[in-house]
Short mmCIF file of C-alpha atoms in Angstrom, two decimals:
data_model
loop_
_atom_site.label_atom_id
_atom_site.label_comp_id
_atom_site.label_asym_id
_atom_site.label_seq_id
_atom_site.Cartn_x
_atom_site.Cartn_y
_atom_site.Cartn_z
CA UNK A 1 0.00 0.00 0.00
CA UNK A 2 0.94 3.58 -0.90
CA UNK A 3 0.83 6.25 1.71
CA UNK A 4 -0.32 9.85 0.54
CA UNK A 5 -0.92 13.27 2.05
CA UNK A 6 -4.02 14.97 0.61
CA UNK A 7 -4.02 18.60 2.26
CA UNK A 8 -7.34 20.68 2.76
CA UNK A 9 -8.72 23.57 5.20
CA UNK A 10 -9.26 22.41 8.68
CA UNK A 11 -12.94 23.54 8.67
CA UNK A 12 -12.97 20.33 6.44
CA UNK A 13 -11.91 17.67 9.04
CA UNK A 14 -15.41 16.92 10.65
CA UNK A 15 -16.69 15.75 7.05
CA UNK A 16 -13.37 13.59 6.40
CA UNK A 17 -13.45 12.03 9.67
CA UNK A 18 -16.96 11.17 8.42
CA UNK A 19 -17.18 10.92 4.95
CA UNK A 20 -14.15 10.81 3.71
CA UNK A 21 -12.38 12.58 0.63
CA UNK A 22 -14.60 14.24 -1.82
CA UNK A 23 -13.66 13.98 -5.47
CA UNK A 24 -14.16 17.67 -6.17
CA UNK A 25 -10.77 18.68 -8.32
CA UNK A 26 -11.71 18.65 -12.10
CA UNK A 27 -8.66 17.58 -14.33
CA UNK A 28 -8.57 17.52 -17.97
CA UNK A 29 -6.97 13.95 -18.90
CA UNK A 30 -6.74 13.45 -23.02
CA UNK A 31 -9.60 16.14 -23.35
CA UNK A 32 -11.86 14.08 -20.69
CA UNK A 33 -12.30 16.01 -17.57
CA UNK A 34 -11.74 13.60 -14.31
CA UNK A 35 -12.58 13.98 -10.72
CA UNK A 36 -10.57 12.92 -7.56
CA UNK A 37 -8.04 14.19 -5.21
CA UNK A 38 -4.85 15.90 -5.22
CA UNK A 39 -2.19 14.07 -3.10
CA UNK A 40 1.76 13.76 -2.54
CA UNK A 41 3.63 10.70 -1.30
CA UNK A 42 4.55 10.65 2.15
CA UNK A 43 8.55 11.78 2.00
CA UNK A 44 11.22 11.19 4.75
CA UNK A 45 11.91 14.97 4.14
CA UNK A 46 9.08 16.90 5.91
CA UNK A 47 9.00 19.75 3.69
CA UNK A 48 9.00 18.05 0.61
CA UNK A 49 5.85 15.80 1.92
CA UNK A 50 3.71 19.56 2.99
CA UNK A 51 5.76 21.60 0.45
CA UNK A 52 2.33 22.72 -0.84
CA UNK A 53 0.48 23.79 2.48
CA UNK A 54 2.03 27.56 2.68
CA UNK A 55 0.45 27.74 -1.24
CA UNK A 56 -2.90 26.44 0.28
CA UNK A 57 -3.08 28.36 2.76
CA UNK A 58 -2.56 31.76 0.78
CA UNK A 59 -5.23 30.45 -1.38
CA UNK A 60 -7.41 29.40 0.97
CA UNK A 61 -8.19 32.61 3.19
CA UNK A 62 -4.92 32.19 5.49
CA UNK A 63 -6.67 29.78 7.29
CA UNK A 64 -5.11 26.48 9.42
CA UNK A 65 -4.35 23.45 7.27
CA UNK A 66 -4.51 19.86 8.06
CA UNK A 67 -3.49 17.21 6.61
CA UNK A 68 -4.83 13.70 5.68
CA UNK A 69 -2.83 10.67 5.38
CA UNK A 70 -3.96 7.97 3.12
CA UNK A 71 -3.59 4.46 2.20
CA UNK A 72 -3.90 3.42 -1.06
CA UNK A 73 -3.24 0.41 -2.81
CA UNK A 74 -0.49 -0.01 -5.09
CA UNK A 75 -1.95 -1.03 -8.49
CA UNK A 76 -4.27 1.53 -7.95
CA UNK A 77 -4.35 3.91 -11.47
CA UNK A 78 -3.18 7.55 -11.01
CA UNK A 79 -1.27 10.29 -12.68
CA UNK A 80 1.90 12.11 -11.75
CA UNK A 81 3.39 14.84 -12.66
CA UNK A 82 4.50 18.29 -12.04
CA UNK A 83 1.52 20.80 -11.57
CA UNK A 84 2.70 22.94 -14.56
CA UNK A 85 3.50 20.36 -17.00
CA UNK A 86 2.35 16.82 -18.47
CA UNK A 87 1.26 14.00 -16.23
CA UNK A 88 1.66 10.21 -16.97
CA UNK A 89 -0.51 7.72 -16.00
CA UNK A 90 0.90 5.16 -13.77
CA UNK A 91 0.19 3.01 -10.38
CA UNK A 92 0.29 4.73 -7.39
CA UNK A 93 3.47 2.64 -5.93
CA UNK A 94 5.51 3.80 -9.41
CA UNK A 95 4.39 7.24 -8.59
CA UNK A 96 5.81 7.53 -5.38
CA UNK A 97 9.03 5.84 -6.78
CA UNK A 98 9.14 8.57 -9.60
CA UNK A 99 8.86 11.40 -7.38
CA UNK A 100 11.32 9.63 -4.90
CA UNK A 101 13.84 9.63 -7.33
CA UNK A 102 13.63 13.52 -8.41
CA UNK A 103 16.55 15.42 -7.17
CA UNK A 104 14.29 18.52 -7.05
CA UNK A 105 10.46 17.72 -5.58
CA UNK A 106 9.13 20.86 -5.78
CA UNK A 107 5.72 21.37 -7.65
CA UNK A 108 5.40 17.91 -8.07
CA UNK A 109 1.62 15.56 -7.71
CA UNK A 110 -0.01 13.11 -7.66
CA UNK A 111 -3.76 13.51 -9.17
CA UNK A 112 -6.20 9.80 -7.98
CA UNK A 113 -9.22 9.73 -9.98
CA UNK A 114 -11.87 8.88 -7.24
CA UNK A 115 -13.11 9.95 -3.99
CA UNK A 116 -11.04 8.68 -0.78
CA UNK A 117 -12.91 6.25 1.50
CA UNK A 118 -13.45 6.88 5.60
CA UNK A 119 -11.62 3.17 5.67
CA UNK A 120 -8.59 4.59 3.70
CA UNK A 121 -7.92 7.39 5.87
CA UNK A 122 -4.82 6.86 8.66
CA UNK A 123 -5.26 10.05 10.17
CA UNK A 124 -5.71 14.09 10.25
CA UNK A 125 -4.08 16.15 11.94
CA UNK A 126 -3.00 20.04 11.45
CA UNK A 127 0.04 21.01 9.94
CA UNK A 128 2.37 24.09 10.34
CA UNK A 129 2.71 25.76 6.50
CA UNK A 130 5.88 24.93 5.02
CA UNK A 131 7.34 25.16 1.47
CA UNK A 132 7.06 27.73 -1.40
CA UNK A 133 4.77 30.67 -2.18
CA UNK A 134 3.10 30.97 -5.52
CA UNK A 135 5.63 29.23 -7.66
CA UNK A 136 8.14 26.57 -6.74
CA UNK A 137 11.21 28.98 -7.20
CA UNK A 138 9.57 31.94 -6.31
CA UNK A 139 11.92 33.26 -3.22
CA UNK A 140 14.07 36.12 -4.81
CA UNK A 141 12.16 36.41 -8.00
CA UNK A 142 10.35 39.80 -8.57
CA UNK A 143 6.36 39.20 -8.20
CA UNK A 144 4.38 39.72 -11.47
CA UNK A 145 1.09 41.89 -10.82
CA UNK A 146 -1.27 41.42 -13.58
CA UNK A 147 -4.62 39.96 -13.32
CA UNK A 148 -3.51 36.50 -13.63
CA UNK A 149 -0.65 36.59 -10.80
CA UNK A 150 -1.96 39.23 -8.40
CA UNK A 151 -2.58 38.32 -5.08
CA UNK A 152 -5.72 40.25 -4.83
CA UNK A 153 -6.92 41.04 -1.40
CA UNK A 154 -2.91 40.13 0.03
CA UNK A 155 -1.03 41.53 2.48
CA UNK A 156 1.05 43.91 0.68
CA UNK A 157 -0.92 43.46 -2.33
CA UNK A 158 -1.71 47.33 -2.73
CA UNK A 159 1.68 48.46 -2.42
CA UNK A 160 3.28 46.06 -4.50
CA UNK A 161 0.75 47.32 -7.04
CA UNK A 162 2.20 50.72 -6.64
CA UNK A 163 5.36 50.01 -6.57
CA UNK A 164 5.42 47.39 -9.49
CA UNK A 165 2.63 48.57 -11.83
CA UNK A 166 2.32 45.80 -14.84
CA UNK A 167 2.40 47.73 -18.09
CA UNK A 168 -1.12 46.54 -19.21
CA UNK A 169 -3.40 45.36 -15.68
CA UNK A 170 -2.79 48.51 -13.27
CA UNK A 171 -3.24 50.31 -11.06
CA UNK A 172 -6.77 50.58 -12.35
CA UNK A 173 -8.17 54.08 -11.72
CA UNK A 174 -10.51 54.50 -8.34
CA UNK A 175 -14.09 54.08 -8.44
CA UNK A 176 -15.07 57.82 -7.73
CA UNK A 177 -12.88 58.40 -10.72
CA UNK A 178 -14.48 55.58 -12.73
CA UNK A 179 -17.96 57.09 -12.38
CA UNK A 180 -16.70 61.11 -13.63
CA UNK A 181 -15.85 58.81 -16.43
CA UNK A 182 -19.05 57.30 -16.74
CA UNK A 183 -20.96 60.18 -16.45
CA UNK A 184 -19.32 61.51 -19.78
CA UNK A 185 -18.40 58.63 -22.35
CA UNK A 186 -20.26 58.29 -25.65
CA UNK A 187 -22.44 55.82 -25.52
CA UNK A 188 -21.67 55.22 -29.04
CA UNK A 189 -18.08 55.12 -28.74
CA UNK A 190 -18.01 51.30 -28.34
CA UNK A 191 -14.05 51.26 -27.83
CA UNK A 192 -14.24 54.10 -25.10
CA UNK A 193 -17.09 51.85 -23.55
CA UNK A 194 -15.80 48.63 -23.31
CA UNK A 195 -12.48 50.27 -21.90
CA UNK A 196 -14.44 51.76 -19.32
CA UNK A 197 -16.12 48.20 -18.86
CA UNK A 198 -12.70 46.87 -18.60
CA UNK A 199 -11.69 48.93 -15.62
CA UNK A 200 -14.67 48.41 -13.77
CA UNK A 201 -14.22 44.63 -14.25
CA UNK A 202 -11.31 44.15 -12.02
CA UNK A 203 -13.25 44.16 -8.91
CA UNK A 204 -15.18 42.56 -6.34
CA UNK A 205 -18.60 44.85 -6.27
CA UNK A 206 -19.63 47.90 -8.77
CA UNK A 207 -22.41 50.27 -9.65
CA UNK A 208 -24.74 47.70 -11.56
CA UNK A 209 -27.52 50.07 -11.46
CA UNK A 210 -25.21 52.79 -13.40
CA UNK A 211 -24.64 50.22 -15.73
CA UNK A 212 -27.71 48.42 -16.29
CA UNK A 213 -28.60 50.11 -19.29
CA UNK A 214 -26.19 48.56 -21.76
CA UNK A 215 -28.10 45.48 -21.28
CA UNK A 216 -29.94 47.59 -24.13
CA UNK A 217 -26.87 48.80 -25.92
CA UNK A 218 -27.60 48.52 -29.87
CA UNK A 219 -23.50 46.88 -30.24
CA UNK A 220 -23.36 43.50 -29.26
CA UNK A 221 -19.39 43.67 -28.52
CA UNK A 222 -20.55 46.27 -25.66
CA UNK A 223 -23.15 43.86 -24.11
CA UNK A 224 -21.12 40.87 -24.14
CA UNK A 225 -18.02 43.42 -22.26
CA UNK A 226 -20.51 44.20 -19.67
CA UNK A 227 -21.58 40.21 -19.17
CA UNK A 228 -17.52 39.43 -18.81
CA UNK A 229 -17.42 43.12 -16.55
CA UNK A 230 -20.20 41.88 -13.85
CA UNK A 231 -20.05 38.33 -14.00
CA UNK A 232 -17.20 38.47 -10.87
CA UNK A 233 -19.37 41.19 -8.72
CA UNK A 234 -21.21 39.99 -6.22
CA UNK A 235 -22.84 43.19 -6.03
CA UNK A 236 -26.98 42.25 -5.39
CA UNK A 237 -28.56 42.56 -8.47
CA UNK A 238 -25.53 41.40 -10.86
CA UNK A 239 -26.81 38.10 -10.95
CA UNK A 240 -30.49 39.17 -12.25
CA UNK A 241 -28.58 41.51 -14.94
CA UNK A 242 -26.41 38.38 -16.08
CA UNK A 243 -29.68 36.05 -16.30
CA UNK A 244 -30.81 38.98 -19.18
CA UNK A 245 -27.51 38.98 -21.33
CA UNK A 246 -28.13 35.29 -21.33
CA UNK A 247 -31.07 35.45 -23.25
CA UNK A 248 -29.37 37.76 -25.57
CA UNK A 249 -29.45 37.11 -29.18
CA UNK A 250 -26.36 37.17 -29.62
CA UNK A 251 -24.26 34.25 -29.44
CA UNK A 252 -21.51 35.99 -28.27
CA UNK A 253 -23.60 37.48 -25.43
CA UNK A 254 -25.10 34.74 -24.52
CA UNK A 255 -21.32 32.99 -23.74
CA UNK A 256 -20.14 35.53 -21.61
CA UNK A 257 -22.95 35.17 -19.90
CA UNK A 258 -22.99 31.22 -19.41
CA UNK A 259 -19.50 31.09 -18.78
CA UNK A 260 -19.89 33.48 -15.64
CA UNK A 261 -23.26 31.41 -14.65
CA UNK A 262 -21.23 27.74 -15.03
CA UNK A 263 -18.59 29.22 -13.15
CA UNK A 264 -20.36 30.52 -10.17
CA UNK A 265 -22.36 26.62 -9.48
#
């Protein structure tokens, strides 16, 4: 038998205990998108074995970590591989002997296709974070700050912003500013529009009531900027103003809109 770690938030240990491992994680495998659980062999090097509980932690609201050692048997099918690259499907006791015999462990995981059973569980328990932050690697490289690698909501997050502004991402302008704006664009100027959209999307909340109105706009590239400019708010009344743009009849519309709505179930 193979012995894992799968790591998780604590406020998830009273369901484990219980229930076991949920098969939550979707994976793309050859185009066919799997369920199961994320898990790394159990090392003789402690930080290797949690390396990725300081990542879930700053991902998962700061909060405590535990984690939850499995058993599982070792024909069992799984893939391996490093979290940005290609995985290869193999048994879970060749997994742990591939990962065994990397110099440099770092990023590295296993992916099981299939919930984790009460019976397979050893133990949880809470661990202390250890390991790297956002990137195996990172330590000593300068942080990238646009939309895709901002820590949004971080500590420091503001005045690394500030300090490092990416050419393309920010700072986006203030909200008081955003509205003088919006009280004087053309309406008819769809590329002033849809900028304006743009820099209003990059937030948690926004005026939807100022904005409502292009759910009438007459260009179809402006509507479908607003659906992909609210669907992240969860300012009340976004949602009821997304269920409109998707019954648009525009196609492109429509997507936006559907994307945000299959995202947010």
């Amino acid at each position: 038998m193979a012995t894992f770690v799968h790591l998780t938030p604590a406020a998830n240990s009273g369901t484990i205990r219980r229930a076991g491992v949920g098969a939550r994680s979707p994976r793309q495998v050859d185009g066919d998108p799997r369920r199961g659980v994320y898990l790394f062999p159990v090392m003789t090097d402690h930080v290797d074995t949690y390396q990725w509980s300081r990542e879930m932690r700053r991902t998962h609201g700061r909060g405590r970590v535990v984690a939850v050692q499995v058993r599982v048997p070792d024909a069992e099918r799984v893939l391996v591989g490093r979290f940005d690259g290609q995985s290869e499907r193999t048994t879970a006791a060749d997994a742990v002997g591939v990962i065994s015999g990397l110099t440099d462990r770092r990023g590295w995981e296993v992916f099981l296709p299939r919930a984790i059973a009460p019976a397979e569980i050893q133990h949880v328990r809470e661990v202390r974070p250890v390991g790297w932050r956002y990137f195996p690697g990172s330590h000593g490289t300068a942080p990238c700050t646009c939309n895709g690698c901002r820590d949004r909501g971080g500590f420091g997050s503001r005045r690394l912003l500030e300090r490092r502004p990416d050419s393309v991402d920010g700072p986006r302008p203030g909200m008081p500013a955003l509205l003088e704006r919006l009280d004087v664009v053309d309406l008819m100027d769809r590329e002033a529009v849809i900028a304006l959209l743009d820099d209003f999307g990059d937030r948690r909340r926004g005026p939807v009531d100022r904005l409502a109105h292009l759910v009438e706009h007459p260009d179809p590239e402006v509507r479908a900027a607003l659906a992909w400019t609210i669907g992240g708010w969860s300012t009340p009344g976004a949602h009821r103003l997304l269920e409109r743009l998707a019954g648009d009849l525009d196609a492109e519309v429509r997507e936006a809109a559907e994307a945000w709505a299959e995202e947010s179930r």
